[in-house]
Amino acid sequence: MENNLGKQIAQFVSKLTADKVTAVGLRNAKLNRPHYRKTIDDLLIPKHGPDSAAIVVVGGPSLHRKHTAARIAQTNFTGDIITADGSFGYCLRHGVIPQYMVCLDPNPYRIVRWFGDPDLASRPPDDYFRRQDFDPKYWEDEMRYNQELTELVNQHGSKIKAILCTSVDPTVTKRCVESGMDIYWWNQFYDDPDDPTQTVTRELVGLTGGIPCMNTGGNVGTAAYIFSWAVLGHRQVALAGFDLGYAPGTPFLNTQYFYELRDLFGERVAEAYIEIQNPYLNETWYTDPTYYWFREIILELAKQAPCTTYNCTEGGTLFGANINFISLSEFLNKFGQNGG
């Protein structure tokens, strides 16, 4: 498995992602306008102390491999729990009711699945959930799990603050409204900060009536991390489920972007993956160009963030300067009662 090709591709992921999602995100921002009532500026946030703690939970494979949600549920953690859309149902099913759920991706079919899709039977065929190392419940019976998830989200929705980017598909907005979630909106930045001639973001703010912007870091997990300290003001932030890669032995087919990489490189697809030796685990994980790009962004953000960042994933590829790679138990023992 060679690293050079994958790292070369990673340099272009930002532009490729922007080209792919900008038009769809702007279209969705227009369609979501009837629901714009509150923004992240309207959140009532208490003043936190220097040790105020939060846990950001995303949907990497270590989430179920390490039984993360069940371990959080067994403690009396008093800080904020922030989930990305992809880990939301998993947390609910294991008794963790997050204060906040962050959603960003404009995909018209897949993202609504994280909340239970009432129209799943009529959707195009898609093995996205079955073939990946997500929540194993998806592998058993997708239709049955979808119904269970729909009921679970409806049961707990009124307890959740949905932090929705204006780019989300209206199907996601509808599910959040149906389940009783308290929705707070935000805009993402679309323009290159180094190019003053770009005006998409400025036009978007006008289109949405002045909804404030927040950096995303390119994906919902990083956006949730940024939200924890930039908006909520927490100063001790744990990351869980941030594998940003694949466990040793995971078949390429079971990786998120396998089909796209195979279409690009054919028989050379293995060269697009990047091996990373994790010194804390003494294991060699591997990642793809997109996750490698996400990893580099978080490492850079951690240098600038006004919080101390702890990676409590207990797996994956995310480690480096300004990130404390510790166990979830250690974080909970140290900061579990530091909600304020």
Short mmCIF file of C-alpha atoms in Angstrom, two decimals, residues 129-253:
data_model
loop_
_atom_site.label_atom_id
_atom_site.label_comp_id
_atom_site.label_asym_id
_atom_site.label_seq_id
_atom_site.Cartn_x
_atom_site.Cartn_y
_atom_site.Cartn_z
CA PHE A 129 -24.57 1.77 4.93
CA ARG A 130 -24.37 -2.00 4.52
CA ARG A 131 -20.81 -2.21 3.25
CA GLN A 132 -19.13 0.11 5.76
CA ASP A 133 -17.99 -0.41 9.33
CA PHE A 134 -20.72 1.81 10.76
CA ASP A 135 -23.20 0.82 13.40
CA PRO A 136 -23.53 -2.97 12.88
CA LYS A 137 -27.31 -2.76 13.27
CA TYR A 138 -27.39 -1.53 9.69
CA TRP A 139 -26.10 -4.89 8.48
CA GLU A 140 -28.97 -6.89 9.92
CA ASP A 141 -32.25 -5.57 8.53
CA GLU A 142 -32.20 -2.06 7.10
CA MET A 143 -35.96 -1.63 6.85
CA ARG A 144 -36.58 -2.81 10.40
CA TYR A 145 -33.78 -0.69 11.80
CA ASN A 146 -35.05 2.32 9.89
CA GLN A 147 -38.44 1.95 11.56
CA GLU A 148 -36.88 1.52 15.00
CA LEU A 149 -34.69 4.56 14.44
CA THR A 150 -37.65 6.65 13.29
CA GLU A 151 -39.52 5.82 16.49
CA LEU A 152 -36.46 6.46 18.66
CA VAL A 153 -35.80 9.88 17.12
CA ASN A 154 -39.47 10.80 17.44
CA GLN A 155 -39.38 9.78 21.09
CA HIS A 156 -36.36 11.91 22.00
CA GLY A 157 -36.44 14.67 19.39
CA SER A 158 -37.96 17.31 21.65
CA LYS A 159 -34.93 17.05 23.96
CA ILE A 160 -32.43 17.84 21.20
CA LYS A 161 -31.14 21.09 19.78
CA ALA A 162 -30.53 20.49 16.07
CA ILE A 163 -27.64 22.62 14.81
CA LEU A 164 -28.48 22.60 11.11
CA CYS A 165 -26.44 24.11 8.33
CA THR A 166 -28.63 25.79 5.72
CA SER A 167 -27.13 23.34 3.21
CA VAL A 168 -28.97 20.28 4.56
CA ASP A 169 -31.53 18.63 2.33
CA PRO A 170 -35.16 19.54 3.09
CA THR A 171 -35.83 15.88 3.92
CA VAL A 172 -33.54 16.30 6.93
CA THR A 173 -35.23 19.54 7.94
CA LYS A 174 -38.61 17.85 7.72
CA ARG A 175 -37.53 14.97 9.97
CA CYS A 176 -36.10 17.36 12.56
CA VAL A 177 -39.35 19.33 12.55
CA GLU A 178 -41.51 16.18 12.70
CA SER A 179 -39.59 14.81 15.67
CA GLY A 180 -39.89 18.05 17.62
CA MET A 181 -36.24 19.11 17.60
CA ASP A 182 -35.38 22.70 18.47
CA ILE A 183 -33.61 23.93 15.32
CA TYR A 184 -30.81 26.49 15.22
CA TRP A 185 -29.42 27.43 11.82
CA TRP A 186 -25.99 28.43 10.54
CA ASN A 187 -24.28 29.01 7.20
CA GLN A 188 -21.04 27.45 6.09
CA PHE A 189 -18.26 29.33 4.32
CA TYR A 190 -18.09 28.53 0.61
CA ASP A 191 -15.44 31.00 -0.52
CA ASP A 192 -11.69 30.61 -0.57
CA PRO A 193 -10.48 32.99 2.18
CA ASP A 194 -7.44 33.81 0.05
CA ASP A 195 -9.56 34.97 -2.90
CA PRO A 196 -11.33 38.30 -2.16
CA THR A 197 -13.18 38.16 -5.48
CA GLN A 198 -15.35 35.24 -4.34
CA THR A 199 -18.75 36.36 -3.03
CA VAL A 200 -20.81 33.19 -2.65
CA THR A 201 -20.82 33.28 1.15
CA ARG A 202 -21.78 36.96 1.26
CA GLU A 203 -24.67 36.29 -1.12
CA LEU A 204 -25.71 33.29 0.98
CA VAL A 205 -25.88 35.37 4.16
CA GLY A 206 -28.13 37.83 2.34
CA LEU A 207 -30.27 35.05 0.92
CA THR A 208 -30.83 33.54 4.37
CA GLY A 209 -31.60 36.82 6.11
CA GLY A 210 -28.31 37.23 7.94
CA ILE A 211 -27.83 33.74 9.37
CA PRO A 212 -24.30 33.66 10.87
CA CYS A 213 -21.47 31.61 9.43
CA MET A 214 -19.35 28.94 11.08
CA ASN A 215 -16.31 27.15 9.73
CA THR A 216 -16.86 23.45 8.98
CA GLY A 217 -13.38 22.08 8.49
CA GLY A 218 -14.80 20.24 5.49
CA ASN A 219 -17.06 17.74 7.26
CA VAL A 220 -19.71 17.44 9.95
CA GLY A 221 -17.41 15.92 12.58
CA THR A 222 -14.97 18.79 12.40
CA ALA A 223 -17.88 21.25 12.38
CA ALA A 224 -19.18 19.68 15.61
CA TYR A 225 -15.70 20.01 17.13
CA ILE A 226 -15.54 23.69 16.15
CA PHE A 227 -19.07 24.25 17.50
CA SER A 228 -18.03 22.85 20.89
CA TRP A 229 -15.51 25.62 21.53
CA ALA A 230 -16.28 28.42 19.08
CA VAL A 231 -20.00 28.60 19.91
CA LEU A 232 -20.49 26.74 23.20
CA GLY A 233 -17.22 27.94 24.69
CA HIS A 234 -16.00 24.66 26.19
CA ARG A 235 -12.35 24.45 27.13
CA GLN A 236 -11.88 20.69 27.66
CA VAL A 237 -13.12 18.85 24.58
CA ALA A 238 -13.05 15.09 24.03
CA LEU A 239 -13.38 13.52 20.59
CA ALA A 240 -14.96 10.08 20.23
CA GLY A 241 -15.46 8.10 17.03
CA PHE A 242 -12.87 10.24 15.21
CA ASP A 243 -11.10 7.30 13.54
CA LEU A 244 -10.52 9.17 10.27
CA GLY A 245 -9.46 5.86 8.82
CA TYR A 246 -9.96 2.13 8.88
CA ALA A 247 -8.93 -0.58 11.30
CA PRO A 248 -6.23 -3.08 10.31
CA GLY A 249 -7.72 -5.78 8.12
CA THR A 250 -10.68 -3.74 6.85
CA PRO A 251 -11.30 -4.65 3.17
CA PHE A 252 -11.05 -1.74 0.75
CA LEU A 253 -14.65 -2.44 -0.31
#
